[in-house]
PDB file of C-alpha atoms in Angstrom:
ATOM      1  CA  MET A   1     -27.605  11.426   8.446  1.00 42.00           C
ATOM      2  CA  GLU A   2     -26.952   7.704   8.289  1.00 42.00           C
ATOM      3  CA  GLN A   3     -23.378   6.599   7.608  1.00 41.00           C
ATOM      4  CA  ARG A   4     -24.017   5.640   3.974  1.00 39.00           C
ATOM      5  CA  ASP A   5     -25.633   9.059   3.383  1.00 53.00           C
ATOM      6  CA  VAL A   6     -22.634  10.808   4.955  1.00 49.00           C
ATOM      7  CA  ARG A   7     -20.267   8.889   2.683  1.00 49.00           C
ATOM      8  CA  GLY A   8     -22.360   9.751  -0.368  1.00 51.00           C
ATOM      9  CA  HIS A   9     -22.460  13.399   0.651  1.00 47.00           C
ATOM     10  CA  TYR A  10     -18.670  13.610   0.773  1.00 48.00           C
ATOM     11  CA  GLU A  11     -18.198  11.513  -2.352  1.00 52.00           C
ATOM     12  CA  GLU A  12     -20.199  14.144  -4.240  1.00 54.00           C
ATOM     13  CA  LEU A  13     -18.265  17.020  -2.662  1.00 49.00           C
ATOM     14  CA  ALA A  14     -14.783  15.501  -2.981  1.00 45.00           C
ATOM     15  CA  ALA A  15     -13.495  17.259  -6.106  1.00 49.00           C
ATOM     16  CA  GLU A  16     -14.571  20.708  -4.866  1.00 54.00           C
ATOM     17  CA  TYR A  17     -14.359  20.086  -1.117  1.00 48.00           C
ATOM     18  CA  ASP A  18     -11.246  22.158  -0.407  1.00 51.00           C
ATOM     19  CA  GLU A  19     -12.627  25.095  -2.395  1.00 56.00           C
ATOM     20  CA  HIS A  20     -15.903  25.138  -0.491  1.00 50.00           C
ATOM     21  CA  TRP A  21     -14.619  24.246   2.940  1.00 57.00           C
ATOM     22  CA  VAL A  22     -11.593  26.497   3.434  1.00 63.00           C
ATOM     23  CA  TYR A  23     -12.757  29.788   4.935  1.00 71.00           C
ATOM     24  CA  GLY A  24      -9.554  31.706   4.218  1.00 72.00           C
ATOM     25  CA  PRO A  25      -5.791  31.316   3.789  1.00 78.00           C
ATOM     26  CA  ASP A  26      -4.996  31.419   7.511  1.00 87.00           C
ATOM     27  CA  TYR A  27      -7.638  28.971   8.746  1.00 89.00           C
ATOM     28  CA  ILE A  28      -5.985  25.629   7.923  1.00 91.00           C
ATOM     29  CA  PRO A  29      -2.548  26.625   9.293  1.00 94.00           C
ATOM     30  CA  TRP A  30      -4.203  27.972  12.451  1.00 95.00           C
ATOM     31  CA  MET A  31      -6.263  24.845  13.149  1.00 95.00           C
ATOM     32  CA  SER A  32      -3.426  22.478  12.208  1.00 97.00           C
ATOM     33  CA  ALA A  33      -1.108  24.249  14.652  1.00 97.00           C
ATOM     34  CA  ARG A  34      -3.717  23.986  17.429  1.00 98.00           C
ATOM     35  CA  ILE A  35      -4.090  20.244  16.757  1.00 98.00           C
ATOM     36  CA  ALA A  36      -0.331  19.644  16.807  1.00 98.00           C
ATOM     37  CA  GLU A  37       0.054  21.751  19.944  1.00 98.00           C
ATOM     38  CA  ALA A  38      -2.773  20.010  21.834  1.00 98.00           C
ATOM     39  CA  LEU A  39      -1.461  16.540  20.948  1.00 98.00           C
ATOM     40  CA  ARG A  40       2.153  17.512  21.701  1.00 98.00           C
ATOM     41  CA  LEU A  41       3.189  15.913  18.427  1.00 98.00           C
ATOM     42  CA  THR A  42       6.805  14.945  17.821  1.00 98.00           C
ATOM     43  CA  PRO A  43       8.427  13.728  14.583  1.00 98.00           C
ATOM     44  CA  ALA A  44       8.788  10.234  16.052  1.00 98.00           C
ATOM     45  CA  ASP A  45       5.056   9.824  16.759  1.00 98.00           C
ATOM     46  CA  ARG A  46       2.910   7.328  14.881  1.00 98.00           C
ATOM     47  CA  ILE A  47      -0.072   9.479  13.944  1.00 98.00           C
ATOM     48  CA  ALA A  48      -3.534   9.023  12.423  1.00 98.00           C
ATOM     49  CA  ASP A  49      -6.072  11.586  11.229  1.00 98.00           C
ATOM     50  CA  ILE A  50      -9.374   9.727  11.600  1.00 98.00           C
ATOM     51  CA  GLY A  51     -11.931  11.112   9.161  1.00 96.00           C
ATOM     52  CA  SER A  52      -9.230  13.037   7.333  1.00 95.00           C
ATOM     53  CA  GLY A  53     -11.253  13.838   4.227  1.00 91.00           C
ATOM     54  CA  THR A  54      -8.925  15.378   1.658  1.00 92.00           C
ATOM     55  CA  GLY A  55      -6.093  15.591   4.178  1.00 94.00           C
ATOM     56  CA  LEU A  56      -6.249  19.358   4.682  1.00 92.00           C
ATOM     57  CA  PHE A  57      -4.984  19.219   8.254  1.00 96.00           C
ATOM     58  CA  ALA A  58      -2.741  16.160   7.965  1.00 98.00           C
ATOM     59  CA  ARG A  59      -0.932  17.767   5.050  1.00 96.00           C
ATOM     60  CA  GLU A  60      -0.303  20.946   7.026  1.00 96.00           C
ATOM     61  CA  VAL A  61       0.790  19.057  10.148  1.00 98.00           C
ATOM     62  CA  ALA A  62       3.167  16.894   8.128  1.00 98.00           C
ATOM     63  CA  ALA A  63       4.730  19.937   6.447  1.00 97.00           C
ATOM     64  CA  ALA A  64       5.463  21.552   9.806  1.00 97.00           C
ATOM     65  CA  LEU A  65       6.362  18.398  11.753  1.00 97.00           C
ATOM     66  CA  ARG A  66       8.362  16.446   9.148  1.00 97.00           C
ATOM     67  CA  PRO A  67       7.298  13.111  10.699  1.00 97.00           C
ATOM     68  CA  GLU A  68       9.530  10.058  10.684  1.00 97.00           C
ATOM     69  CA  HIS A  69       6.474   7.876   9.959  1.00 97.00           C
ATOM     70  CA  PRO A  70       3.820   8.840   7.371  1.00 98.00           C
ATOM     71  CA  ILE A  71       0.636  10.229   8.926  1.00 98.00           C
ATOM     72  CA  LEU A  72      -2.286   7.879   8.306  1.00 98.00           C
ATOM     73  CA  CYS A  73      -5.159   9.643   6.550  1.00 98.00           C
ATOM     74  CA  VAL A  74      -8.170   7.487   7.386  1.00 98.00           C
ATOM     75  CA  ASP A  75     -11.476   8.151   5.654  1.00 96.00           C
ATOM     76  CA  PRO A  76     -14.320   5.957   4.337  1.00 94.00           C
ATOM     77  CA  SER A  77     -14.502   7.992   1.116  1.00 92.00           C
ATOM     78  CA  ALA A  78     -11.988   6.923  -1.528  1.00 93.00           C
ATOM     79  CA  ALA A  79     -12.935   9.993  -3.572  1.00 91.00           C
ATOM     80  CA  MET A  80     -11.929  12.287  -0.723  1.00 91.00           C
ATOM     81  CA  LEU A  81      -8.620  10.476  -0.225  1.00 96.00           C
ATOM     82  CA  ASP A  82      -7.944  10.641  -3.961  1.00 93.00           C
ATOM     83  CA  GLN A  83      -7.511  14.393  -3.492  1.00 91.00           C
ATOM     84  CA  LEU A  84      -4.229  13.651  -1.719  1.00 94.00           C
ATOM     85  CA  GLY A  85      -2.780  13.029  -5.167  1.00 92.00           C
ATOM     86  CA  SER A  86      -1.525  10.053  -7.142  1.00 92.00           C
ATOM     87  CA  PRO A  87       0.812   9.089  -5.742  1.00 95.00           C
ATOM     88  CA  PRO A  88       0.085  10.751  -2.385  1.00 95.00           C
ATOM     89  CA  PRO A  89       2.841  12.728  -0.651  1.00 96.00           C
ATOM     90  CA  PRO A  90       5.448  10.456   0.977  1.00 97.00           C
ATOM     91  CA  ASP A  91       4.608  11.722   4.462  1.00 97.00           C
ATOM     92  CA  LEU A  92       0.901  10.807   4.140  1.00 98.00           C
ATOM     93  CA  THR A  93      -0.588   7.318   3.812  1.00 98.00           C
ATOM     94  CA  PRO A  94      -4.246   7.113   2.708  1.00 97.00           C
ATOM     95  CA  LEU A  95      -6.366   4.367   4.230  1.00 97.00           C
ATOM     96  CA  VAL A  96      -9.944   3.814   3.045  1.00 97.00           C
ATOM     97  CA  ALA A  97     -11.710   2.928   6.291  1.00 97.00           C
ATOM     98  CA  SER A  98     -14.205   4.321   8.742  1.00 96.00           C
ATOM     99  CA  ALA A  99     -13.525   5.159  12.367  1.00 97.00           C
ATOM    100  CA  GLU A 100     -15.541   2.056  13.229  1.00 97.00           C
ATOM    101  CA  ASP A 101     -13.310  -0.092  10.999  1.00 97.00           C
ATOM    102  CA  ILE A 102     -10.254   1.075  12.933  1.00 97.00           C
ATOM    103  CA  ALA A 103     -11.970   0.771  16.310  1.00 97.00           C
ATOM    104  CA  GLU A 104     -13.193  -2.763  15.640  1.00 96.00           C
ATOM    105  CA  GLY A 105      -9.921  -3.925  14.086  1.00 95.00           C
ATOM    106  CA  ARG A 106     -11.560  -4.675  10.735  1.00 96.00           C
ATOM    107  CA  VAL A 107      -8.758  -2.855   8.917  1.00 95.00           C
ATOM    108  CA  GLY A 108      -5.114  -3.392   9.697  1.00 91.00           C
ATOM    109  CA  LEU A 109      -2.774  -0.511  10.484  1.00 94.00           C
ATOM    110  CA  PRO A 110       0.866  -0.253   9.432  1.00 94.00           C
ATOM    111  CA  TYR A 111       1.731   0.518  13.071  1.00 93.00           C
ATOM    112  CA  GLU A 112       1.075  -1.861  15.964  1.00 91.00           C
ATOM    113  CA  ARG A 113      -0.011   1.074  18.126  1.00 96.00           C
ATOM    114  CA  LEU A 114      -0.570   4.782  17.589  1.00 98.00           C
ATOM    115  CA  ASP A 115       0.998   7.570  19.618  1.00 98.00           C
ATOM    116  CA  ALA A 116      -1.511  10.202  18.561  1.00 98.00           C
ATOM    117  CA  MET A 117      -4.740  10.480  16.641  1.00 98.00           C
ATOM    118  CA  TRP A 118      -7.310  13.157  16.042  1.00 98.00           C
ATOM    119  CA  LEU A 119     -10.901  13.315  14.848  1.00 98.00           C
ATOM    120  CA  LYS A 120     -11.709  16.730  13.383  1.00 96.00           C
ATOM    121  CA  GLU A 121     -15.453  17.449  13.201  1.00 93.00           C
ATOM    122  CA  SER A 122     -16.373  13.842  12.560  1.00 92.00           C
ATOM    123  CA  VAL A 123     -17.494  12.512  15.952  1.00 95.00           C
ATOM    124  CA  HIS A 124     -21.085  13.608  15.256  1.00 91.00           C
ATOM    125  CA  HIS A 125     -21.192  11.090  12.391  1.00 90.00           C
ATOM    126  CA  LEU A 126     -20.547   8.121  14.716  1.00 94.00           C
ATOM    127  CA  PRO A 127     -23.699   6.041  15.328  1.00 94.00           C
ATOM    128  CA  ASP A 128     -22.253   4.721  18.617  1.00 97.00           C
ATOM    129  CA  PRO A 129     -19.586   7.192  19.760  1.00 97.00           C
ATOM    130  CA  ALA A 130     -18.986   5.475  23.114  1.00 98.00           C
ATOM    131  CA  ARG A 131     -18.143   2.146  21.481  1.00 98.00           C
ATOM    132  CA  THR A 132     -16.085   3.655  18.660  1.00 98.00           C
ATOM    133  CA  LEU A 133     -14.055   5.910  20.944  1.00 98.00           C
ATOM    134  CA  ARG A 134     -13.398   2.948  23.231  1.00 98.00           C
ATOM    135  CA  GLY A 135     -12.073   0.962  20.279  1.00 98.00           C
ATOM    136  CA  LEU A 136      -9.914   3.846  19.101  1.00 98.00           C
ATOM    137  CA  ALA A 137      -8.548   4.245  22.619  1.00 98.00           C
ATOM    138  CA  ASP A 138      -7.476   0.596  22.476  1.00 97.00           C
ATOM    139  CA  ARG A 139      -5.307   1.407  19.449  1.00 97.00           C
ATOM    140  CA  LEU A 140      -3.222   3.856  21.487  1.00 98.00           C
ATOM    141  CA  ALA A 141       0.205   3.020  22.855  1.00 97.00           C
ATOM    142  CA  PRO A 142       0.864   3.799  26.538  1.00 97.00           C
ATOM    143  CA  GLY A 143       1.147   7.578  26.724  1.00 97.00           C
ATOM    144  CA  GLY A 144      -0.800   7.889  23.474  1.00 98.00           C
ATOM    145  CA  ARG A 145      -3.091  10.868  22.958  1.00 98.00           C
ATOM    146  CA  LEU A 146      -6.493  11.190  21.324  1.00 98.00           C
ATOM    147  CA  LEU A 147      -8.007  14.540  20.351  1.00 98.00           C
ATOM    148  CA  VAL A 148     -11.632  15.055  19.384  1.00 98.00           C
ATOM    149  CA  VAL A 149     -12.147  18.436  17.729  1.00 98.00           C
ATOM    150  CA  MET A 150     -15.810  19.333  17.506  1.00 97.00           C
ATOM    151  CA  LEU A 151     -18.154  22.269  17.409  1.00 96.00           C
ATOM    152  CA  PRO A 152     -19.887  23.124  20.692  1.00 96.00           C
ATOM    153  CA  ALA A 153     -23.563  22.419  21.263  1.00 94.00           C
ATOM    154  CA  THR A 154     -24.489  25.837  19.869  1.00 95.00           C
ATOM    155  CA  ILE A 155     -22.757  27.923  17.191  1.00 95.00           C
ATOM    156  CA  ARG A 156     -22.813  31.570  16.139  1.00 94.00           C
ATOM    157  CA  TYR A 157     -22.578  31.027  12.391  1.00 96.00           C
ATOM    158  CA  PRO A 158     -24.566  33.357  10.095  1.00 97.00           C
ATOM    159  CA  LEU A 159     -26.718  30.454   8.885  1.00 98.00           C
ATOM    160  CA  PHE A 160     -30.482  30.500   8.455  1.00 98.00           C
ATOM    161  CA  GLN A 161     -32.463  29.743  11.584  1.00 98.00           C
ATOM    162  CA  ALA A 162     -33.714  26.300  10.540  1.00 98.00           C
ATOM    163  CA  ALA A 163     -30.104  25.174  10.005  1.00 98.00           C
ATOM    164  CA  LEU A 164     -29.018  26.487  13.402  1.00 98.00           C
ATOM    165  CA  THR A 165     -31.936  24.727  15.061  1.00 97.00           C
ATOM    166  CA  ARG A 166     -31.175  21.452  13.292  1.00 96.00           C
ATOM    167  CA  PHE A 167     -27.523  21.749  14.256  1.00 96.00           C
ATOM    168  CA  GLU A 168     -28.484  21.908  17.935  1.00 95.00           C
ATOM    169  CA  GLU A 169     -30.717  18.865  17.482  1.00 93.00           C
ATOM    170  CA  LEU A 170     -27.947  16.791  15.895  1.00 92.00           C
ATOM    171  CA  GLN A 171     -24.754  17.964  17.589  1.00 94.00           C
ATOM    172  CA  PRO A 172     -23.480  15.851  20.511  1.00 95.00           C
ATOM    173  CA  ASP A 173     -22.493  17.572  23.756  1.00 97.00           C
ATOM    174  CA  PRO A 174     -18.695  17.774  24.188  1.00 97.00           C
ATOM    175  CA  ASN A 175     -19.137  16.865  27.851  1.00 97.00           C
ATOM    176  CA  ASP A 176     -20.671  13.555  26.773  1.00 97.00           C
ATOM    177  CA  ILE A 177     -17.626  12.879  24.586  1.00 98.00           C
ATOM    178  CA  VAL A 178     -15.384  13.539  27.595  1.00 98.00           C
ATOM    179  CA  GLY A 179     -17.425  10.955  29.486  1.00 98.00           C
ATOM    180  CA  HIS A 180     -17.041   8.399  26.710  1.00 98.00           C
ATOM    181  CA  VAL A 181     -13.252   8.641  26.545  1.00 98.00           C
ATOM    182  CA  ARG A 182     -12.953   8.545  30.322  1.00 98.00           C
ATOM    183  CA  ALA A 183     -15.096   5.416  30.322  1.00 97.00           C
ATOM    184  CA  ALA A 184     -12.612   3.993  27.799  1.00 97.00           C
ATOM    185  CA  GLY A 185      -9.905   4.286  30.441  1.00 97.00           C
ATOM    186  CA  LEU A 186      -8.258   7.507  29.302  1.00 98.00           C
ATOM    187  CA  ASP A 187      -7.525  10.663  31.260  1.00 98.00           C
ATOM    188  CA  ALA A 188      -9.524  13.386  29.542  1.00 98.00           C
ATOM    189  CA  GLY A 189     -10.285  17.074  29.740  1.00 98.00           C
ATOM    190  CA  LEU A 190     -12.199  19.708  27.795  1.00 98.00           C
ATOM    191  CA  GLY A 191     -10.854  22.972  26.424  1.00 98.00           C
ATOM    192  CA  HIS A 192     -11.860  25.461  23.750  1.00 97.00           C
ATOM    193  CA  VAL A 193     -10.163  27.437  20.993  1.00 97.00           C
ATOM    194  CA  GLU A 194     -11.637  30.260  18.951  1.00 95.00           C
ATOM    195  CA  HIS A 195     -10.746  31.866  15.654  1.00 92.00           C
ATOM    196  CA  GLU A 196     -12.386  34.901  14.072  1.00 92.00           C
ATOM    197  CA  LEU A 197     -13.564  34.247  10.540  1.00 91.00           C
ATOM    198  CA  ARG A 198     -13.852  36.932   7.882  1.00 92.00           C
ATOM    199  CA  ILE A 199     -15.335  35.725   4.653  1.00 92.00           C
ATOM    200  CA  ASP A 200     -16.910  37.319   1.601  1.00 94.00           C
ATOM    201  CA  LYS A 201     -20.661  36.929   1.955  1.00 96.00           C
ATOM    202  CA  ASP A 202     -21.183  35.667  -1.599  1.00 95.00           C
ATOM    203  CA  LYS A 203     -18.488  33.035  -1.096  1.00 92.00           C
ATOM    204  CA  TYR A 204     -20.122  31.875   2.127  1.00 94.00           C
ATOM    205  CA  LEU A 205     -23.538  31.705   0.492  1.00 96.00           C
ATOM    206  CA  GLY A 206     -21.949  29.580  -2.227  1.00 92.00           C
ATOM    207  CA  MET A 207     -20.549  27.270   0.451  1.00 91.00           C
ATOM    208  CA  VAL A 208     -24.025  26.924   1.952  1.00 95.00           C
ATOM    209  CA  ARG A 209     -25.500  26.211  -1.478  1.00 94.00           C
ATOM    210  CA  ALA A 210     -22.821  23.520  -1.948  1.00 89.00           C
ATOM    211  CA  ARG A 211     -23.809  22.109   1.467  1.00 90.00           C
ATOM    212  CA  TYR A 212     -20.323  22.415   2.915  1.00 87.00           C
ATOM    213  CA  MET A 213     -21.645  21.299   6.312  1.00 88.00           C
ATOM    214  CA  SER A 214     -23.149  17.836   6.319  1.00 85.00           C
ATOM    215  CA  LEU A 215     -26.243  19.020   8.203  1.00 90.00           C
ATOM    216  CA  LEU A 216     -27.114  21.168   5.159  1.00 93.00           C
ATOM    217  CA  ALA A 217     -27.562  17.961   3.178  1.00 90.00           C
ATOM    218  CA  THR A 218     -30.706  17.370   5.235  1.00 92.00           C
ATOM    219  CA  PHE A 219     -32.392  20.332   3.483  1.00 96.00           C
ATOM    220  CA  SER A 220     -33.936  20.303   0.015  1.00 96.00           C
ATOM    221  CA  ASP A 221     -32.772  22.654  -2.744  1.00 96.00           C
ATOM    222  CA  SER A 222     -35.778  24.894  -2.215  1.00 98.00           C
ATOM    223  CA  GLU A 223     -35.176  25.009   1.542  1.00 98.00           C
ATOM    224  CA  ILE A 224     -31.542  25.941   0.962  1.00 98.00           C
ATOM    225  CA  GLU A 225     -32.500  28.739  -1.413  1.00 98.00           C
ATOM    226  CA  LYS A 226     -35.100  30.041   1.036  1.00 98.00           C
ATOM    227  CA  GLY A 227     -32.475  29.915   3.766  1.00 98.00           C
ATOM    228  CA  ILE A 228     -29.998  31.841   1.617  1.00 98.00           C
ATOM    229  CA  GLU A 229     -32.559  34.588   1.070  1.00 98.00           C
ATOM    230  CA  GLU A 230     -33.078  34.730   4.839  1.00 98.00           C
ATOM    231  CA  MET A 231     -29.309  35.052   5.302  1.00 98.00           C
ATOM    232  CA  ARG A 232     -29.090  37.857   2.708  1.00 98.00           C
ATOM    233  CA  ALA A 233     -31.790  39.808   4.511  1.00 98.00           C
ATOM    234  CA  ALA A 234     -30.187  39.296   7.920  1.00 98.00           C
ATOM    235  CA  HIS A 235     -26.666  40.162   6.739  1.00 97.00           C
ATOM    236  CA  PRO A 236     -26.534  43.092   4.280  1.00 97.00           C
ATOM    237  CA  GLU A 237     -22.798  43.543   4.938  1.00 97.00           C
ATOM    238  CA  PRO A 238     -20.468  42.315   2.131  1.00 97.00           C
ATOM    239  CA  VAL A 239     -18.064  40.547   4.523  1.00 96.00           C
ATOM    240  CA  LEU A 240     -19.283  38.202   7.231  1.00 96.00           C
ATOM    241  CA  VAL A 241     -17.372  38.251  10.517  1.00 96.00           C
ATOM    242  CA  PHE A 242     -18.150  35.566  13.077  1.00 94.00           C
ATOM    243  CA  PRO A 243     -16.388  33.407  15.685  1.00 93.00           C
ATOM    244  CA  ASP A 244     -15.485  29.809  14.941  1.00 92.00           C
ATOM    245  CA  ARG A 245     -15.301  28.181  18.381  1.00 96.00           C
ATOM    246  CA  PHE A 246     -14.248  24.571  18.869  1.00 97.00           C
ATOM    247  CA  ALA A 247     -14.329  22.164  21.768  1.00 98.00           C
ATOM    248  CA  PHE A 248     -11.088  20.209  22.179  1.00 98.00           C
ATOM    249  CA  VAL A 249     -11.581  16.913  24.001  1.00 98.00           C
ATOM    250  CA  LEU A 250      -8.044  15.758  24.772  1.00 98.00           C
ATOM    251  CA  ALA A 251      -7.461  12.302  26.214  1.00 98.00           C
ATOM    252  CA  GLU A 252      -4.342  10.335  27.114  1.00 98.00           C
ATOM    253  CA  ARG A 253      -3.573   6.734  27.932  1.00 97.00           C
ATOM    254  CA  ARG A 254      -1.648   6.367  31.153  1.00 87.00           C
ATOM    255  CA  GLY A 255       1.884   5.005  31.026  1.00 77.00           C
ATOM    256  CA  GLY A 256       5.103   5.670  29.170  1.00 61.00           C
ATOM    257  CA  LYS A 257       5.563   5.428  25.438  1.00 51.00           C
ATOM    258  CA  ALA A 258       5.817   1.910  23.930  1.00 44.00           C
TER     259      ALA A 258
END
């Protein structure tokens, strides 16, 4: 999907995004804790969630961390950021901007440098990930950390086969992302985390129909409905159980904190 199509996709989903995207009550706390743990976040850190959407993870991190500086929730969709509330919580600062805007310095930040930032399942939307990640790396203070959370090259979701095939065609390789951040001058490594999902089948089919994953927006209504029938036939069980495995590309700028 081109960037303008991605933005339009999320603009349409904004009001119902949290309902369709959250798998269960323990998922957001689990992922938020893994993000905070990987980035070694402290209350004094200047933090940005790049591609934050409705702030699901930033909100959870802020509640646990009690940061001294508001976490920047950066997203190109104003409608998604509006879900933070009006006014937003005092420990979150919405910023309507794309990752490219931040990387290229087209949008100013309230902090001269960032101590930590994460991109959660948004790197596949970047037209030029090498350039954008290099620019984001330049926004880090010495000792600053960058975390790219992404799905691996293949997934074991109970989707219809055409969607799984298209996912593999579109999804970047985490090893390539490691290469990009290393080329940007950061020390980087690759790890994985996994969480077992249990979700009511009808709810999951509703999420697919709502195109909760951006790749589903590349299918027509009739293709989605055909895919849902394929999923029903393949999964007669009322509760779907499947692994949600993520690649964690963690990078750090050499030097002490500034």
